[in-house]
Amino acid sequence: FEESWMSLLGVLNPVSHTDHELSPEEEIEQVQGMVIAVKAITSLLMQSSLVPNAGNPASGFYETRPRDKPLAFLHTRCGKKLSVIRGLIEQEIINLCAARPDRMVPQSYSGSPSDRTSLSLYECNLERELGSEDFSLGQISVESTWSLVGSLDNNLSNSDTTDSL
């Protein structure tokens, strides 16, 4: 890991051993070499984050963790009641949209407070495309990376709101 970062720093800030100026062609080649090196190091780091088999793109996939912490409010009595009400409203909308073939029917939502999927609606990364297997923006947070390597303080991982209505 340290060698990879030192290589990356060496690529991004190369030391010039010559006192003469580089021609435009040489500068272009140097920049292209930097781009290739950064892509290679990035690919190495990305393949090391594959699960369950790090480094094996044939059987591994990129882990997706939500950036947002689960809302503590959804675990309260009022939050569970509002989840049920939202589920009923969304089910009615789905039923209304199902009769129109020109409209996409949204993903069904289970409003049962005991169902874990009702809470996952609020925890997903909305900007991520569903079904995409590529690593993209917003896929994993710094906090979840810290938890993967074991350096996350448990006090930081708790939600800020502890609503108990």
mmCIF file of C-alpha atoms in Angstrom:
data_model
loop_
_atom_site.group_PDB
_atom_site.id
_atom_site.type_symbol
_atom_site.label_atom_id
_atom_site.label_comp_id
_atom_site.label_asym_id
_atom_site.label_seq_id
_atom_site.Cartn_x
_atom_site.Cartn_y
_atom_site.Cartn_z
ATOM 1 C CA PHE A 1 0.000 0.000 0.000
ATOM 2 C CA GLU A 2 2.737 2.453 0.953
ATOM 3 C CA GLU A 3 4.701 1.583 -2.168
ATOM 4 C CA SER A 4 1.631 2.276 -4.304
ATOM 5 C CA TRP A 5 1.161 5.695 -2.749
ATOM 6 C CA MET A 6 4.848 6.538 -3.094
ATOM 7 C CA SER A 7 4.646 5.530 -6.762
ATOM 8 C CA LEU A 8 1.593 7.724 -7.192
ATOM 9 C CA LEU A 9 3.329 10.693 -5.569
ATOM 10 C CA GLY A 10 6.390 10.113 -7.729
ATOM 11 C CA VAL A 11 4.245 10.109 -10.846
ATOM 12 C CA LEU A 12 2.302 13.214 -9.899
ATOM 13 C CA ASN A 13 5.381 15.202 -8.901
ATOM 14 C CA PRO A 14 8.265 13.968 -11.047
ATOM 15 C CA VAL A 15 11.783 15.156 -10.298
ATOM 16 C CA SER A 16 13.502 16.671 -13.310
ATOM 17 C CA HIS A 17 17.169 15.683 -13.589
ATOM 18 C CA THR A 18 17.815 17.784 -16.664
ATOM 19 C CA ASP A 19 18.421 21.487 -16.742
ATOM 20 C CA HIS A 20 17.098 22.004 -20.261
ATOM 21 C CA GLU A 21 13.504 22.704 -21.155
ATOM 22 C CA LEU A 22 11.417 19.935 -22.616
ATOM 23 C CA SER A 23 10.013 20.235 -26.103
ATOM 24 C CA PRO A 24 6.215 20.233 -26.452
ATOM 25 C CA GLU A 25 6.316 16.641 -27.731
ATOM 26 C CA GLU A 26 8.341 15.516 -24.706
ATOM 27 C CA GLU A 27 5.947 17.296 -22.351
ATOM 28 C CA ILE A 28 2.986 15.564 -24.013
ATOM 29 C CA GLU A 29 4.708 12.179 -23.678
ATOM 30 C CA GLN A 30 5.515 12.872 -20.029
ATOM 31 C CA VAL A 31 1.900 13.808 -19.265
ATOM 32 C CA GLN A 32 0.609 10.753 -21.141
ATOM 33 C CA GLY A 33 2.964 8.577 -19.088
ATOM 34 C CA MET A 34 1.620 10.156 -15.893
ATOM 35 C CA VAL A 35 -1.960 9.470 -16.974
ATOM 36 C CA ILE A 36 -1.184 5.810 -17.709
ATOM 37 C CA ALA A 37 0.614 5.415 -14.370
ATOM 38 C CA VAL A 38 -2.255 6.990 -12.411
ATOM 39 C CA LYS A 39 -4.773 4.739 -14.200
ATOM 40 C CA ALA A 40 -2.667 1.654 -13.432
ATOM 41 C CA ILE A 41 -2.278 2.506 -9.735
ATOM 42 C CA THR A 42 -5.978 3.359 -9.476
ATOM 43 C CA SER A 43 -6.875 0.045 -11.099
ATOM 44 C CA LEU A 44 -4.600 -1.791 -8.657
ATOM 45 C CA LEU A 45 -6.231 -0.102 -5.663
ATOM 46 C CA MET A 46 -9.736 -0.658 -7.038
ATOM 47 C CA GLN A 47 -9.122 -4.356 -7.660
ATOM 48 C CA SER A 48 -7.852 -4.723 -4.107
ATOM 49 C CA SER A 49 -11.255 -3.515 -2.866
ATOM 50 C CA LEU A 50 -13.227 -6.261 -4.640
ATOM 51 C CA VAL A 51 -15.230 -8.594 -2.406
ATOM 52 C CA PRO A 52 -15.303 -11.532 -1.639
ATOM 53 C CA ASN A 53 -12.048 -12.188 -3.546
ATOM 54 C CA ALA A 54 -9.811 -9.125 -3.638
ATOM 55 C CA GLY A 55 -7.997 -8.772 -6.946
ATOM 56 C CA ASN A 56 -10.206 -11.242 -8.827
ATOM 57 C CA PRO A 57 -12.541 -9.299 -11.142
ATOM 58 C CA ALA A 58 -14.101 -12.536 -12.443
ATOM 59 C CA SER A 59 -15.669 -13.512 -9.108
ATOM 60 C CA GLY A 60 -15.498 -10.262 -7.144
ATOM 61 C CA PHE A 61 -17.627 -7.143 -7.179
ATOM 62 C CA TYR A 62 -17.303 -3.650 -5.768
ATOM 63 C CA GLU A 63 -18.851 -3.193 -2.379
ATOM 64 C CA THR A 64 -21.619 -0.643 -2.171
ATOM 65 C CA ARG A 65 -22.238 1.066 1.136
ATOM 66 C CA PRO A 66 -24.512 4.022 1.670
ATOM 67 C CA ARG A 67 -22.898 7.302 2.580
ATOM 68 C CA ASP A 68 -25.714 8.396 4.810
ATOM 69 C CA LYS A 69 -26.169 7.029 8.284
ATOM 70 C CA PRO A 70 -29.497 5.340 8.977
ATOM 71 C CA LEU A 71 -32.000 7.781 10.369
ATOM 72 C CA ALA A 72 -32.625 7.081 14.043
ATOM 73 C CA PHE A 73 -36.099 8.566 13.638
ATOM 74 C CA LEU A 74 -37.194 5.597 11.496
ATOM 75 C CA HIS A 75 -36.625 3.266 14.451
ATOM 76 C CA THR A 76 -38.983 5.224 16.700
ATOM 77 C CA ARG A 77 -42.698 4.637 17.105
ATOM 78 C CA CYS A 78 -43.589 7.728 15.036
ATOM 79 C CA GLY A 79 -41.068 6.842 12.348
ATOM 80 C CA LYS A 80 -42.510 3.347 11.992
ATOM 81 C CA LYS A 81 -46.034 4.759 11.719
ATOM 82 C CA LEU A 82 -44.943 7.237 9.050
ATOM 83 C CA SER A 83 -43.193 4.421 7.162
ATOM 84 C CA VAL A 84 -46.457 2.466 7.096
ATOM 85 C CA ILE A 85 -48.382 5.520 5.870
ATOM 86 C CA ARG A 86 -45.773 6.212 3.200
ATOM 87 C CA GLY A 87 -45.969 2.575 2.113
ATOM 88 C CA LEU A 88 -49.748 2.824 1.696
ATOM 89 C CA ILE A 89 -49.474 6.041 -0.318
ATOM 90 C CA GLU A 90 -46.734 4.642 -2.553
ATOM 91 C CA GLN A 91 -48.694 1.421 -3.105
ATOM 92 C CA GLU A 92 -51.656 3.489 -4.267
ATOM 93 C CA ILE A 93 -49.403 5.453 -6.636
ATOM 94 C CA ILE A 94 -47.976 2.195 -8.007
ATOM 95 C CA ASN A 95 -51.502 0.878 -8.564
ATOM 96 C CA LEU A 96 -52.461 4.076 -10.416
ATOM 97 C CA CYS A 97 -49.317 3.992 -12.573
ATOM 98 C CA ALA A 98 -49.595 0.284 -13.353
ATOM 99 C CA ALA A 99 -52.579 0.924 -15.630
ATOM 100 C CA ARG A 100 -50.522 3.301 -17.796
ATOM 101 C CA PRO A 101 -48.103 1.390 -20.050
ATOM 102 C CA ASP A 102 -46.227 4.554 -21.030
ATOM 103 C CA ARG A 103 -45.079 5.112 -17.425
ATOM 104 C CA MET A 104 -42.456 3.180 -15.532
ATOM 105 C CA VAL A 105 -43.805 1.653 -12.360
ATOM 106 C CA PRO A 106 -41.590 2.625 -9.413
ATOM 107 C CA GLN A 107 -40.029 -0.041 -7.263
ATOM 108 C CA SER A 108 -42.528 -1.328 -4.744
ATOM 109 C CA TYR A 109 -42.125 -0.193 -1.192
ATOM 110 C CA SER A 110 -43.030 -2.287 1.798
ATOM 111 C CA GLY A 111 -44.414 -0.140 4.576
ATOM 112 C CA SER A 112 -44.238 -2.840 7.205
ATOM 113 C CA PRO A 113 -42.252 -1.477 10.163
ATOM 114 C CA SER A 114 -40.824 -4.916 10.851
ATOM 115 C CA ASP A 115 -39.518 -5.210 7.304
ATOM 116 C CA ARG A 116 -35.877 -4.131 6.867
ATOM 117 C CA THR A 117 -36.495 -3.124 3.250
ATOM 118 C CA SER A 118 -38.751 -0.303 4.389
ATOM 119 C CA LEU A 119 -35.773 1.320 6.058
ATOM 120 C CA SER A 120 -33.379 0.666 3.171
ATOM 121 C CA LEU A 121 -35.393 3.090 1.028
ATOM 122 C CA TYR A 122 -33.867 5.941 3.012
ATOM 123 C CA GLU A 123 -30.325 4.562 3.056
ATOM 124 C CA CYS A 124 -29.498 4.078 -0.632
ATOM 125 C CA ASN A 125 -27.316 6.284 -2.795
ATOM 126 C CA LEU A 126 -29.869 7.956 -5.023
ATOM 127 C CA GLU A 127 -27.370 9.084 -7.656
ATOM 128 C CA ARG A 128 -26.166 5.517 -8.295
ATOM 129 C CA GLU A 129 -27.561 3.698 -11.289
ATOM 130 C CA LEU A 130 -29.279 0.455 -10.395
ATOM 131 C CA GLY A 131 -27.703 -2.600 -11.961
ATOM 132 C CA SER A 132 -24.398 -0.896 -12.665
ATOM 133 C CA GLU A 133 -21.456 -3.118 -11.761
ATOM 134 C CA ASP A 134 -18.850 -0.382 -12.198
ATOM 135 C CA PHE A 135 -17.331 1.614 -9.382
ATOM 136 C CA SER A 136 -18.713 5.128 -9.493
ATOM 137 C CA LEU A 137 -19.128 8.285 -7.472
ATOM 138 C CA GLY A 138 -20.905 7.986 -4.148
ATOM 139 C CA GLN A 139 -20.394 4.253 -3.882
ATOM 140 C CA ILE A 140 -18.473 4.072 -0.630
ATOM 141 C CA SER A 141 -17.806 6.671 2.038
ATOM 142 C CA VAL A 142 -14.648 7.454 3.945
ATOM 143 C CA GLU A 143 -16.382 6.328 7.137
ATOM 144 C CA SER A 144 -17.184 2.916 5.674
ATOM 145 C CA THR A 145 -13.586 2.562 4.462
ATOM 146 C CA TRP A 146 -12.428 3.288 8.003
ATOM 147 C CA SER A 147 -14.803 0.624 9.303
ATOM 148 C CA LEU A 148 -13.425 -1.899 6.781
ATOM 149 C CA VAL A 149 -9.863 -1.395 8.000
ATOM 150 C CA GLY A 150 -10.929 -1.285 11.658
ATOM 151 C CA SER A 151 -9.979 2.294 12.466
ATOM 152 C CA LEU A 152 -13.512 3.647 12.948
ATOM 153 C CA ASP A 153 -14.383 4.865 16.424
ATOM 154 C CA ASN A 154 -17.749 3.431 17.496
ATOM 155 C CA ASN A 155 -18.824 6.818 18.847
ATOM 156 C CA LEU A 156 -18.512 8.313 15.358
ATOM 157 C CA SER A 157 -20.620 5.614 13.745
ATOM 158 C CA ASN A 158 -23.694 6.290 15.891
ATOM 159 C CA SER A 159 -26.370 8.510 14.424
ATOM 160 C CA ASP A 160 -26.560 12.112 15.611
ATOM 161 C CA THR A 161 -30.271 11.934 16.267
ATOM 162 C CA THR A 162 -31.602 9.776 19.057
ATOM 163 C CA ASP A 163 -35.275 10.612 18.777
ATOM 164 C CA SER A 164 -37.400 8.437 21.058
ATOM 165 C CA LEU A 165 -40.968 9.571 20.482
#
